[in-house]
Coordinates of C-alpha atoms in Angstrom, one line a residue:
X1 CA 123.3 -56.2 -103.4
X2 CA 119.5 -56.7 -103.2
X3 CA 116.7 -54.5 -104.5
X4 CA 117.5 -51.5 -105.8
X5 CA 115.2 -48.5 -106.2
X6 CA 115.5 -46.4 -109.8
X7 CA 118.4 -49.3 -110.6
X8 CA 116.8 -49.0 -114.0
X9 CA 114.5 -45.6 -115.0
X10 CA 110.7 -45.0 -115.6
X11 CA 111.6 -44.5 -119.1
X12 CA 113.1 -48.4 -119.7
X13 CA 110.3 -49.9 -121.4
X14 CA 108.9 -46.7 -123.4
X15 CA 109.8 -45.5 -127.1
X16 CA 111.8 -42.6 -127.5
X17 CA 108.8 -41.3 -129.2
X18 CA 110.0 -39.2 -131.9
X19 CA 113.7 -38.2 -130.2
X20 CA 115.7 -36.5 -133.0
X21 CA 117.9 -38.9 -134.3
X22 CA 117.0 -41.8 -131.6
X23 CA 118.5 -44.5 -134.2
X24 CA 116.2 -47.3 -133.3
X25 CA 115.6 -48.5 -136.3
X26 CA 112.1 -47.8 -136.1
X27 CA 112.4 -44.3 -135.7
X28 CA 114.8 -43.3 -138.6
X29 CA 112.1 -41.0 -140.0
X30 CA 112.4 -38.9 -137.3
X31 CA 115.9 -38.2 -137.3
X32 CA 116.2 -34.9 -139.0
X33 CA 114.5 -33.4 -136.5
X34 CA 112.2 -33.5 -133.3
X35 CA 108.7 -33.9 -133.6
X36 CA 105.9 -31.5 -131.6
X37 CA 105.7 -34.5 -128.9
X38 CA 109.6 -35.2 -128.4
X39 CA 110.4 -32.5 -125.9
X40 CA 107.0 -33.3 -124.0
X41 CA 108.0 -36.7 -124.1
X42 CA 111.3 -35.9 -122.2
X43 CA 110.0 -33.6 -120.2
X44 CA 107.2 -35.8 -119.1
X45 CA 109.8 -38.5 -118.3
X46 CA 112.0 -36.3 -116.0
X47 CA 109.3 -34.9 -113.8
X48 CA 108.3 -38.4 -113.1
X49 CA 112.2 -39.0 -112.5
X50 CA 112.7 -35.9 -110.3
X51 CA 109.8 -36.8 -108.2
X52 CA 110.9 -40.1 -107.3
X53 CA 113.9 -38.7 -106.4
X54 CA 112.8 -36.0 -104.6
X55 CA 112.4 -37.8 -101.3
X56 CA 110.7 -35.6 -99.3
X57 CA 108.8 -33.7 -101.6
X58 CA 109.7 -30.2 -100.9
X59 CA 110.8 -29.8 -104.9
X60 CA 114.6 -29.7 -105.0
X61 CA 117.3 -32.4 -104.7
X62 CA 120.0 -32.7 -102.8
X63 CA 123.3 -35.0 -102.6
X64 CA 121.6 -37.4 -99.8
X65 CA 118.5 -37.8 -101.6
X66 CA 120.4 -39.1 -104.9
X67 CA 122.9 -41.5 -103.3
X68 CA 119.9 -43.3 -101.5
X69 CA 117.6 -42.9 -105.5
X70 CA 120.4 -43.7 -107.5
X71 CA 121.9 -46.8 -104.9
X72 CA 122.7 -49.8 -107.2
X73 CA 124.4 -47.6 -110.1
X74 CA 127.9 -47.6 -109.4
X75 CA 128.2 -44.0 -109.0
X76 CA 130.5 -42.5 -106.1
X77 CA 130.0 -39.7 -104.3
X78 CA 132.3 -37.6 -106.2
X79 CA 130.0 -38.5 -109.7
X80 CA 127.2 -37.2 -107.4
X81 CA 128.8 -34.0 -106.0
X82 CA 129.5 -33.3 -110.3
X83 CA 126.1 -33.9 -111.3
X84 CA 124.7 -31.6 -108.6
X85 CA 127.6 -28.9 -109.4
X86 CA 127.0 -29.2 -112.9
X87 CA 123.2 -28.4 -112.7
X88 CA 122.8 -26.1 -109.7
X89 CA 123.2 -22.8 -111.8
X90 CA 122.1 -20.8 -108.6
X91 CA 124.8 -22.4 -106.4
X92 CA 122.7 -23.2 -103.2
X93 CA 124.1 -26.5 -103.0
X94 CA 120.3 -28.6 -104.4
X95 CA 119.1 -29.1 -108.1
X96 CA 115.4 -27.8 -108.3
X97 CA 113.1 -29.4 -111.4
X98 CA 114.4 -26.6 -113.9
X99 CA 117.8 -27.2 -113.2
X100 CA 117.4 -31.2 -113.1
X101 CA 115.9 -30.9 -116.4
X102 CA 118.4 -28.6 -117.8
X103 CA 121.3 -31.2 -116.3
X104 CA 119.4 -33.9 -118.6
X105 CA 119.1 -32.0 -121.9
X106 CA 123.2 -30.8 -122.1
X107 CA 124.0 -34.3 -121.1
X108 CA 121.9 -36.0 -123.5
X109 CA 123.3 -34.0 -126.0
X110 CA 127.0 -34.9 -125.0
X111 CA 125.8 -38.6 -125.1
X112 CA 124.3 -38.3 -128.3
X113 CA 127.5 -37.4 -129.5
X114 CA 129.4 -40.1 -128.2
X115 CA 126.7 -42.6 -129.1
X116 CA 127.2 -41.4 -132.8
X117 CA 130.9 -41.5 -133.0
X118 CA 130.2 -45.1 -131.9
X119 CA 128.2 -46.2 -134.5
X120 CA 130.3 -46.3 -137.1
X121 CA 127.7 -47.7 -139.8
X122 CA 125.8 -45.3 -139.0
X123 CA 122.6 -47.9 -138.4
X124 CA 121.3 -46.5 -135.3
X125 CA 122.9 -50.1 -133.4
X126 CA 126.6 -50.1 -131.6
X127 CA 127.6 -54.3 -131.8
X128 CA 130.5 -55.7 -130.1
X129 CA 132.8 -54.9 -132.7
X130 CA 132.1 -51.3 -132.8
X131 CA 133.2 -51.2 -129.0
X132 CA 136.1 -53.1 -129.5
X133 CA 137.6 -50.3 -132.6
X134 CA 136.4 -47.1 -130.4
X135 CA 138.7 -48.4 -127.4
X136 CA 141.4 -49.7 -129.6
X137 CA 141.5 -46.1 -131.5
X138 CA 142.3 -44.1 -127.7
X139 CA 144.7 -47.2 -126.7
X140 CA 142.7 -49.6 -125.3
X141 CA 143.0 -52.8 -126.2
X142 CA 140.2 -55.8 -125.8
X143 CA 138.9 -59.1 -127.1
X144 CA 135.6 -59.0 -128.8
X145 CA 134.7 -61.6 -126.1
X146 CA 135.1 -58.9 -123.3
X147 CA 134.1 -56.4 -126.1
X148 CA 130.8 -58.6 -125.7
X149 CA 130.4 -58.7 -122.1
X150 CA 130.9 -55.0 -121.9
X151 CA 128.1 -54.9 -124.2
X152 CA 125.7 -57.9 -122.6
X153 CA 126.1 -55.5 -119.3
X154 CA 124.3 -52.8 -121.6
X155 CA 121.6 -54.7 -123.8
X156 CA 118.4 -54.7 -122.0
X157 CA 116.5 -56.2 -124.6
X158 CA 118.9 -59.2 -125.7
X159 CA 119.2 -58.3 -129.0
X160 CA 122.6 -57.9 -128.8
X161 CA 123.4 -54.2 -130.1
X162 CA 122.8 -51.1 -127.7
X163 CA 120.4 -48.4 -129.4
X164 CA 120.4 -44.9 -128.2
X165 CA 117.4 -45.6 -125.6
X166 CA 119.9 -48.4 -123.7
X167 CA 123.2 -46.1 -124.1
X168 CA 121.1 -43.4 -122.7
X169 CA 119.5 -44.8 -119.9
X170 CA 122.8 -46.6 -118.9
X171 CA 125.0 -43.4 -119.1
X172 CA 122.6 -40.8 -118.0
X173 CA 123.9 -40.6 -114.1
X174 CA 127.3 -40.8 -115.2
X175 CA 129.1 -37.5 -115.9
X176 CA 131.3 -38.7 -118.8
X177 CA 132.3 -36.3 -121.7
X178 CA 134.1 -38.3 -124.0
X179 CA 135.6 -41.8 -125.0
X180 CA 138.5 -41.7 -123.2
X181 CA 136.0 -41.2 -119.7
X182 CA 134.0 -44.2 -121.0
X183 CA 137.2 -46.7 -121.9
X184 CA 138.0 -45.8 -118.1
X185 CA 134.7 -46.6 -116.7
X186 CA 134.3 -50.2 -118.5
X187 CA 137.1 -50.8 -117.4
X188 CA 137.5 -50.0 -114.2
X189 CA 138.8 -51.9 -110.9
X190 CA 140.0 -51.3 -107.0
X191 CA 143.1 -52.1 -105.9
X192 CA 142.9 -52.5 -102.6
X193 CA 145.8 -53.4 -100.1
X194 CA 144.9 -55.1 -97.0
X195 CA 148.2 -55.6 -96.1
X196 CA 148.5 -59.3 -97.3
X197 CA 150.0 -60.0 -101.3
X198 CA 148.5 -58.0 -103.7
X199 CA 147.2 -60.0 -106.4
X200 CA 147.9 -59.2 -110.1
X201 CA 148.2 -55.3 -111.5
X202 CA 145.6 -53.5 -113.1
X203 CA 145.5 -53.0 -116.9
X204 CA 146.3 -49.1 -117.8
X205 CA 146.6 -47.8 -121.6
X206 CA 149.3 -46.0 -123.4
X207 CA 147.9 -42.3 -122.8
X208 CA 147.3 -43.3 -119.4
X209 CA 150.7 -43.8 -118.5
X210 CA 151.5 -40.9 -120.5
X211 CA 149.3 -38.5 -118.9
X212 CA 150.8 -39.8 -115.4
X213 CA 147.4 -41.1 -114.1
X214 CA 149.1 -44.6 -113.6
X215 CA 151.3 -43.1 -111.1
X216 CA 148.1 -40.7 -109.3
X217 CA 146.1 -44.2 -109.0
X218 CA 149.3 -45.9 -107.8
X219 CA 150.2 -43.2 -105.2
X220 CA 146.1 -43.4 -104.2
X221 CA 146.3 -46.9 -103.6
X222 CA 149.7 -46.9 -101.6
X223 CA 147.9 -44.0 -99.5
X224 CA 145.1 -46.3 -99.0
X225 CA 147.3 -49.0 -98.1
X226 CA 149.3 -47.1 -95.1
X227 CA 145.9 -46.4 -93.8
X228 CA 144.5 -49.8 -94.0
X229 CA 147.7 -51.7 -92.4
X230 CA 148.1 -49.1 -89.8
X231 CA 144.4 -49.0 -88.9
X232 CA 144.7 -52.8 -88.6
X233 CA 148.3 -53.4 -87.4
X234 CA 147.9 -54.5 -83.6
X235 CA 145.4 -57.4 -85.5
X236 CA 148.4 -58.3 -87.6
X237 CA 151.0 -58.0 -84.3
X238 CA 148.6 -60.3 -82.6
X239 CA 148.3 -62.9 -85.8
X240 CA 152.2 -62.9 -86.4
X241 CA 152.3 -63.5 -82.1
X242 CA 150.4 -65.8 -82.9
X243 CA 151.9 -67.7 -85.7
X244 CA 155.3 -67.7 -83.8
X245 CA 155.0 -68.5 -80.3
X246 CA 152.1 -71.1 -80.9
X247 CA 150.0 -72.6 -78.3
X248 CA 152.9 -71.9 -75.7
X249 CA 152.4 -68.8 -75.2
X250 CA 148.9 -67.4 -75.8
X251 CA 146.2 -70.2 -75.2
X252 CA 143.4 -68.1 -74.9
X253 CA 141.6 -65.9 -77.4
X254 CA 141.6 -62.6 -78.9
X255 CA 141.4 -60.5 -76.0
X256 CA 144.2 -61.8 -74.0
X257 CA 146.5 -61.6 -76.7
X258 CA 145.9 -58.5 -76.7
X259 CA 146.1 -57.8 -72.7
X260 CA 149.5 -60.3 -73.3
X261 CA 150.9 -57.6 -75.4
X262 CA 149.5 -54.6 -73.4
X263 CA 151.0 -55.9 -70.2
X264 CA 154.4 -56.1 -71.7
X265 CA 154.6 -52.8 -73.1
X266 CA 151.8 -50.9 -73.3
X267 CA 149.2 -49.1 -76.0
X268 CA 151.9 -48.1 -78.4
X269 CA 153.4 -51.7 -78.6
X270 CA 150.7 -53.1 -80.5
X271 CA 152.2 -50.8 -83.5
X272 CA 155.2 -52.2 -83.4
X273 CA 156.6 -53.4 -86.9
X274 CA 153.9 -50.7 -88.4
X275 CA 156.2 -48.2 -89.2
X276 CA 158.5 -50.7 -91.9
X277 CA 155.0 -52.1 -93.0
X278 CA 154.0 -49.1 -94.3
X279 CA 157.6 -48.3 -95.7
X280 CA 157.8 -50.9 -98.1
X281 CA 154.4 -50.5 -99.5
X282 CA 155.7 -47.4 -102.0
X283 CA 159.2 -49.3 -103.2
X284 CA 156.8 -52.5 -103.7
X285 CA 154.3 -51.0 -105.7
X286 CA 156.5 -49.9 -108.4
X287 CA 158.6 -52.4 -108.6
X288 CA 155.8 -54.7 -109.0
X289 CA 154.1 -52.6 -111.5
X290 CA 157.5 -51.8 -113.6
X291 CA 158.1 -55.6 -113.4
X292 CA 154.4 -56.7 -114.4
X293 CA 154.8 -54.1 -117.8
X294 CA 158.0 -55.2 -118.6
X295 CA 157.2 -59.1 -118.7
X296 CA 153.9 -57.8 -120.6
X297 CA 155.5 -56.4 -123.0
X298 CA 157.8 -59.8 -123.2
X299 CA 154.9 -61.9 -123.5
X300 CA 153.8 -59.8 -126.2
X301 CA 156.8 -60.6 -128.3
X302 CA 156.3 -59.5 -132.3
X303 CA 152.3 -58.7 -131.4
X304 CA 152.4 -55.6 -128.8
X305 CA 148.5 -55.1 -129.2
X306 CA 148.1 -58.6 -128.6
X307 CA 145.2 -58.7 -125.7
X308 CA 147.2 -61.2 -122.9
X309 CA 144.7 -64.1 -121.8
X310 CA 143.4 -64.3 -117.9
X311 CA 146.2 -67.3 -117.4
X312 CA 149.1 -65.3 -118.4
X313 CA 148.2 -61.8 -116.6
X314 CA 148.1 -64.2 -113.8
X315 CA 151.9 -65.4 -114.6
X316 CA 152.8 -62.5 -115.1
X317 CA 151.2 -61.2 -112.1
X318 CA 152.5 -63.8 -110.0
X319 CA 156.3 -63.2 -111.7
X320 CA 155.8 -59.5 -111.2
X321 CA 154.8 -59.8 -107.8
X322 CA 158.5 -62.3 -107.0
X323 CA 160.4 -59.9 -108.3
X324 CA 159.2 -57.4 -106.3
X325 CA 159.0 -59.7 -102.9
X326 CA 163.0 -60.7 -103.7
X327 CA 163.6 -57.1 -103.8
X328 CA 162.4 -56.3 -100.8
X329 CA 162.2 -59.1 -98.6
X330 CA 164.9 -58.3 -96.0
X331 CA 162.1 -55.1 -94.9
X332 CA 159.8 -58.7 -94.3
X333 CA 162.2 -59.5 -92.4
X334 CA 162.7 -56.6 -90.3
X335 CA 159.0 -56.0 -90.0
X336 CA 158.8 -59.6 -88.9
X337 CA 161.6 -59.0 -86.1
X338 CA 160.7 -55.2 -85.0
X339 CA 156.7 -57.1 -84.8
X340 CA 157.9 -59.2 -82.4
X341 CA 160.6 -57.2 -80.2
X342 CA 160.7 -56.8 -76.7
X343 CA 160.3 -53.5 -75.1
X344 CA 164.2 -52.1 -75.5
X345 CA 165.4 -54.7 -77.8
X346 CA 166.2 -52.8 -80.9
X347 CA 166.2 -48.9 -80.7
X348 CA 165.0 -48.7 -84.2
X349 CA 165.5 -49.9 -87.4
X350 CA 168.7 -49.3 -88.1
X351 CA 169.6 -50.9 -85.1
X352 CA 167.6 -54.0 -85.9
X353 CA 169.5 -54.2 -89.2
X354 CA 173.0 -53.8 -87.5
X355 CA 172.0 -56.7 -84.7
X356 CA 170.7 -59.5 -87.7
X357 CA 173.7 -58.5 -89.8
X358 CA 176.5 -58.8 -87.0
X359 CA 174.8 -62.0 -84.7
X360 CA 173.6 -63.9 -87.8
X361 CA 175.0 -62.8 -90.8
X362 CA 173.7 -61.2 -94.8
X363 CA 171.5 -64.4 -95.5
X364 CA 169.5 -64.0 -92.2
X365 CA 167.6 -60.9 -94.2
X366 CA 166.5 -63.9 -96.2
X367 CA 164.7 -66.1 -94.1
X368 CA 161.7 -67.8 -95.4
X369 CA 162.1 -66.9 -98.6
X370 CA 161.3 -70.3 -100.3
X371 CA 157.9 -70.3 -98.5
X372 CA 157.4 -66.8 -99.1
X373 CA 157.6 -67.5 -102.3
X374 CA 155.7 -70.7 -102.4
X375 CA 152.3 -69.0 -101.1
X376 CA 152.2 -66.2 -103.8
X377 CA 151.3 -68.9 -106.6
X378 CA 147.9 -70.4 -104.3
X379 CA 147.4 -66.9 -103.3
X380 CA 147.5 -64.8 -106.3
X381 CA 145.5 -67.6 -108.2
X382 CA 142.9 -68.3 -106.2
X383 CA 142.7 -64.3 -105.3
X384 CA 142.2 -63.6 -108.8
X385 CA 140.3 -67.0 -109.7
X386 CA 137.6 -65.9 -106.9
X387 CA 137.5 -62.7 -107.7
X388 CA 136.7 -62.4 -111.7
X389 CA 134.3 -65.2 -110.5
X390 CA 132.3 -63.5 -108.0
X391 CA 132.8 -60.5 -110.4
X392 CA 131.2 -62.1 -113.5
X393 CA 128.7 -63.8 -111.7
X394 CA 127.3 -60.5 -110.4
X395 CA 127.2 -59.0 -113.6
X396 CA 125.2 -62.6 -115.3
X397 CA 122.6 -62.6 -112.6
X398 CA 122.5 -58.4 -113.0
X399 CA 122.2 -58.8 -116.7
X400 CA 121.4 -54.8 -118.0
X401 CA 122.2 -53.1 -115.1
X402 CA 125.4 -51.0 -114.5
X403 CA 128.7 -51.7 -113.8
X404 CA 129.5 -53.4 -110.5
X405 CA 129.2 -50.7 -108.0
X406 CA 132.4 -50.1 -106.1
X407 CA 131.1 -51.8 -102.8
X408 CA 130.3 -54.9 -105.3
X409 CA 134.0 -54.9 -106.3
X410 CA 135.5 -54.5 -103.0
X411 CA 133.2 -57.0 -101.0
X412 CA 135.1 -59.0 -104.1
X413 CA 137.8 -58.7 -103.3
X414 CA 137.2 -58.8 -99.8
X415 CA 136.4 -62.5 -100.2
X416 CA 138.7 -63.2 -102.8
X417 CA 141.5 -62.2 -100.6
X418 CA 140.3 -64.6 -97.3
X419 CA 139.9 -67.7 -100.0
X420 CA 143.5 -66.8 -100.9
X421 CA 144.6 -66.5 -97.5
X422 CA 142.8 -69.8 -96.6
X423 CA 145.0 -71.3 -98.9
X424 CA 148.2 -70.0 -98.8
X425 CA 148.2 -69.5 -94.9
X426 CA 150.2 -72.6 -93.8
X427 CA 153.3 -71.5 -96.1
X428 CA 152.9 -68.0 -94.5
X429 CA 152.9 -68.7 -91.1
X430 CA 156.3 -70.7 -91.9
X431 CA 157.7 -68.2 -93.7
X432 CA 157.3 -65.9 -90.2
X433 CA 158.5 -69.0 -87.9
X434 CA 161.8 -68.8 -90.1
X435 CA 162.1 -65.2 -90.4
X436 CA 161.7 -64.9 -86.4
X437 CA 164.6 -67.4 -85.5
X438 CA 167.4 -65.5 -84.1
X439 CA 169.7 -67.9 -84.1
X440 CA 173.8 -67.2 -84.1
X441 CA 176.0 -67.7 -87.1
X442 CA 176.7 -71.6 -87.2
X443 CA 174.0 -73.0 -85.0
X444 CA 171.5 -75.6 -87.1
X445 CA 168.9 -73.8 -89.1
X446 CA 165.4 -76.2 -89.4
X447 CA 164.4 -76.4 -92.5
X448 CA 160.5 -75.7 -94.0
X449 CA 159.9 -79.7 -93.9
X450 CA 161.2 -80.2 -90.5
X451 CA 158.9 -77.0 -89.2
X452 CA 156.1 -78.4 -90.6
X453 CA 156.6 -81.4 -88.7
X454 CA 157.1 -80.3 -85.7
X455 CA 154.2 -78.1 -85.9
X456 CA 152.1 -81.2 -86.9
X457 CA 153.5 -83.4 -84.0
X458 CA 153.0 -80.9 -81.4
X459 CA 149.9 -79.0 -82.6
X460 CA 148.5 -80.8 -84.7
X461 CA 147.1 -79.6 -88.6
X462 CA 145.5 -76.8 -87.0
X463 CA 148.6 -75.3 -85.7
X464 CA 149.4 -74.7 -89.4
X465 CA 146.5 -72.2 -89.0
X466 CA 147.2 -70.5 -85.7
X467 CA 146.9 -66.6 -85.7
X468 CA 144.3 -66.9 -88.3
X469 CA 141.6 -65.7 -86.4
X470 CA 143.0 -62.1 -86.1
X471 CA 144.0 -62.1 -89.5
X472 CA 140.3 -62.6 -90.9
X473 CA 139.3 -60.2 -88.1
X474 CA 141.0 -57.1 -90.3
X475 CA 139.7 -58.1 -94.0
X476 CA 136.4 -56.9 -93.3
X477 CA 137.7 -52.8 -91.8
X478 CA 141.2 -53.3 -93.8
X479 CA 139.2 -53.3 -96.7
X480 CA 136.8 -50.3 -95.6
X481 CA 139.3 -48.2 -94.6
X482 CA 141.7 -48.7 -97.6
X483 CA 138.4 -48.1 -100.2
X484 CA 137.6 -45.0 -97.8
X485 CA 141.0 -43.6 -98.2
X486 CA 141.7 -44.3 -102.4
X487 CA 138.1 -43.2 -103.1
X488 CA 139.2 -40.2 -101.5
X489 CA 142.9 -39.7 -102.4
X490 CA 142.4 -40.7 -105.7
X491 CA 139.8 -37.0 -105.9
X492 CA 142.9 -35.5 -104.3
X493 CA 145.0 -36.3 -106.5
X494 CA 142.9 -35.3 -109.6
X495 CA 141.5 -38.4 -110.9
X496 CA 138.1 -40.0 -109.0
X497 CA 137.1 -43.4 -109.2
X498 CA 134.7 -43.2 -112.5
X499 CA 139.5 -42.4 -113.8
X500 CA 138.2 -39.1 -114.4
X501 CA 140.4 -35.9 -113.9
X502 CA 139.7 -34.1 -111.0
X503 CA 138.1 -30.4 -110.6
X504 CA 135.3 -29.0 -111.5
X505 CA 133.2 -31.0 -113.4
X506 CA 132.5 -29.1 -117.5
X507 CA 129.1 -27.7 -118.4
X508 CA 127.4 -30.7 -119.7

């Protein structure tokens, strides 16, 4: 991510001289009220804040000038767009230093709040343990040892408790009101669809299925998904071209696959196959996610609290997501084949259907199924392996700053996904060899060994790899488009990124 200006505030390394009820320890005689120099203090503190936001220096800020002071935070743009709304009490669209100021001194006193339902000893100090009860009491259920990390992410001063100075500074930007806002944001991930496997679900609590804000996010991230894969799909007609016809038919690079496919039937055949990629996105999605809480909950047994380790979301993950390919496989199949058509071949769908089912028979719509499901387990493992890796890593050599950022999370998984597709690729480009063989009822059907084989022979290892080219091509604007389009959706649909509902943000 690099340098960050205002990643941490001017106020990090001072006292909260005299701040009524700053339980630092230290300052416990100054609870009951504020001393004659608190409200200086603060006030002090925000003018040097507001001018080093204040860009330009003409004495009000607007929504440019804090996405380029507050870069590094996390925040999106809709927490931005809040903050503004929520302090611009004359409603011309900037924050001058009075309103700023006022912004700072309702939402400190919502923080203080939260910080004090917290600490539950009362000792001025919030440990591991105190996180752990607050999230388990709204449904959320974690180990102390992530408990810990969410913690570490907070504790500037390594001493392994947050006071109110920490909890302040790390929560000031972010326009949370209560616990539930705060379970969301610690825990919050992207999942993105770049039109390859998705790797394992995301974690959601009881009163977030309940509300229906499981389903929102869901719908946000199939939205984003039809985006992404249509955006991307003549780089995924090109790679599956690719993967089928081998070195026989397109020898050279990129570029004249592309004129290949132009030639034979113009600009709207490099969508082909897009329209029953997109369609199986929705019935996918919940399958997998109805699957993925069911064998949860199995996993779970007597102990339904239980917090499931990272090995056995993965299984369950990986089971999850091969119930859901089973289910609908023969649209792989049919994507595969409508992909690759000739101009005229199938009139549609339906006809494609009708054609497999008469020539070839019911268990054509099953073609490649074993590798299919072969490359999940390398996929999803290494996808999520990378992933929390990169992820934790960040936050160790970040130690005390916020969250990861969304762009942190999604250049993730961005690299995640290619590691997984590095691996898994060979299996994938067999499964669409034997999903694209029309052959008629009866002839000899070569098996996954004997394909590799030949592949080998005549291409060498490398032709287990053709078409990867254009398939690394779309990560990079697969992944933009589809964190574009949730970030988005998801504020459409009522709930943002921070898991917030949607709307107008409260007076804080």
């Amino acid at each position: 991510m690099g340098s960050h200006h205002l990643t941490w505030l001017p106020w990090v390394h001072c006292q909260d001289h005299g701040y009524a009820g700053s339980g630092s320890g230290s300052s416990s005689g100054s609870s009951s009220g504020s001393s004659s120099g608190s409200d200086e203090d603060r006030q002090k503190r925000w003018a040097e804040l507001f001018d080093q936001l204040d860009l330009n220096k003409d004495g009000r800020i607007d929504i440019s000038e804090l996405r380029t002071g507050l870069a590094g935070r996390g925040l999106s743009r809709g927490t931005l767009e809040r903050i503004v709304e929520a302090g611009d009490t004359n409603q011309d669209g900037v924050l001058d230093f009075e309103e700023f100021s006022q912004y700072l001194r309702s939402h400190e006193k919502q923080l203080k709040l939260m910080f004090r339902s917290l600490d539950r000893n009362n000792d001025g100090q919030i440990d591991a343990a105190e996180i752990q009860h607050s999230l388990h009491t709204i449904g959320v259920n974690i180990s102390l040892k992530d408990a810990t990390r969410i913690l570490k992410s907070m504790d500037k001063d390594g001493t392994m408790t947050i006071d109110w100075n920490e909890w302040r500074d790390y929560f000031l930007f972010n326009s949370l009101s209560n616990m539930e806002d705060v379970a969301r944001y610690w825990k919050r991930s992207v999942m993105l669809d770049i039109g390859e496997q998705l790797t394992v679900p995301d974690e959601f609590s009881e009163e977030e299925k309940e509300s229906g804000y499981v389903w929102r996010q869901l719908m946000a991230g199939a939205m984003a998904g039809c985006v992404a894969r249509t955006g991307t799909a003549p780089l995924d007609r090109l790679k599956v071209f690719r993967q089928v016809h081998g070195s026989a038919v397109f020898r050279g690079n990129v570029l004249s696959g592309f004129q290949h496919m132009l030639n034979e039937g113009g600009p709207w055949s490099l969508w082909r196959g897009n329209g029953v990629n997109v369609l199986k996105i929705a019935p996918e999605t919940a399958i997998k996610f109805t699957a993925y809480e069911e064998i949860k909950h199995m996993m779970r047994g007597s102990d339904q609290t239980r917090n499931l380790r990272v090995y056995e979301r993965f299984l369950a993950g990986s089971l999850a997501g091969a119930i859901a390919q089973t289910t609908i496989y023969p649209m792989e199949v049919l994507k595969t084949r409508l992909t690759l058509r000739n101009t005229g071949q199938y009139s549609g769908l339906v006809d494609c259907a009708k054609q497999i089912l008469q020539k070839e028979g019911i268990m054509a719509f099953y073609k490649g199924y074993i590798p299919n499901m072969l490359s999940i387990i390398p996929y999803a493992g290494i996808d999520l392996a990378v992933y929390e890796t990169l992820k934790f890593s960040w936050l160790n050599r970040n130690t005390g700053l916020a969250d990861p950022g969304v762009m942190v999370l999604v250049g993730c998984g961005a690299v995640s996904s290619t590691c997984g597709q590095l691996a898994s690729y060979p299996l994938a480009l067999i499964r669409t060899r034997m999903q694209a063989q029309a052959s008629l009822k009866g002839d000899p059907k070569p098996s996954m060994l004997a394909l590799v084989r030949n592949i080998v022979i005549q291409e060498g290892v490398f032709g287990l790899y053709r078409g990867i080219s254009p398939n690394l091509l779309k990560v990079i604007p697969a992944v933009t488009m589809s964190y574009v389009v949730y970030e988005y959706t998801r504020i459409l649909l009522g709930v943002d990124i921070e898991g917030r509902r949607g709307g107008k943000a409260k007076d804080v």
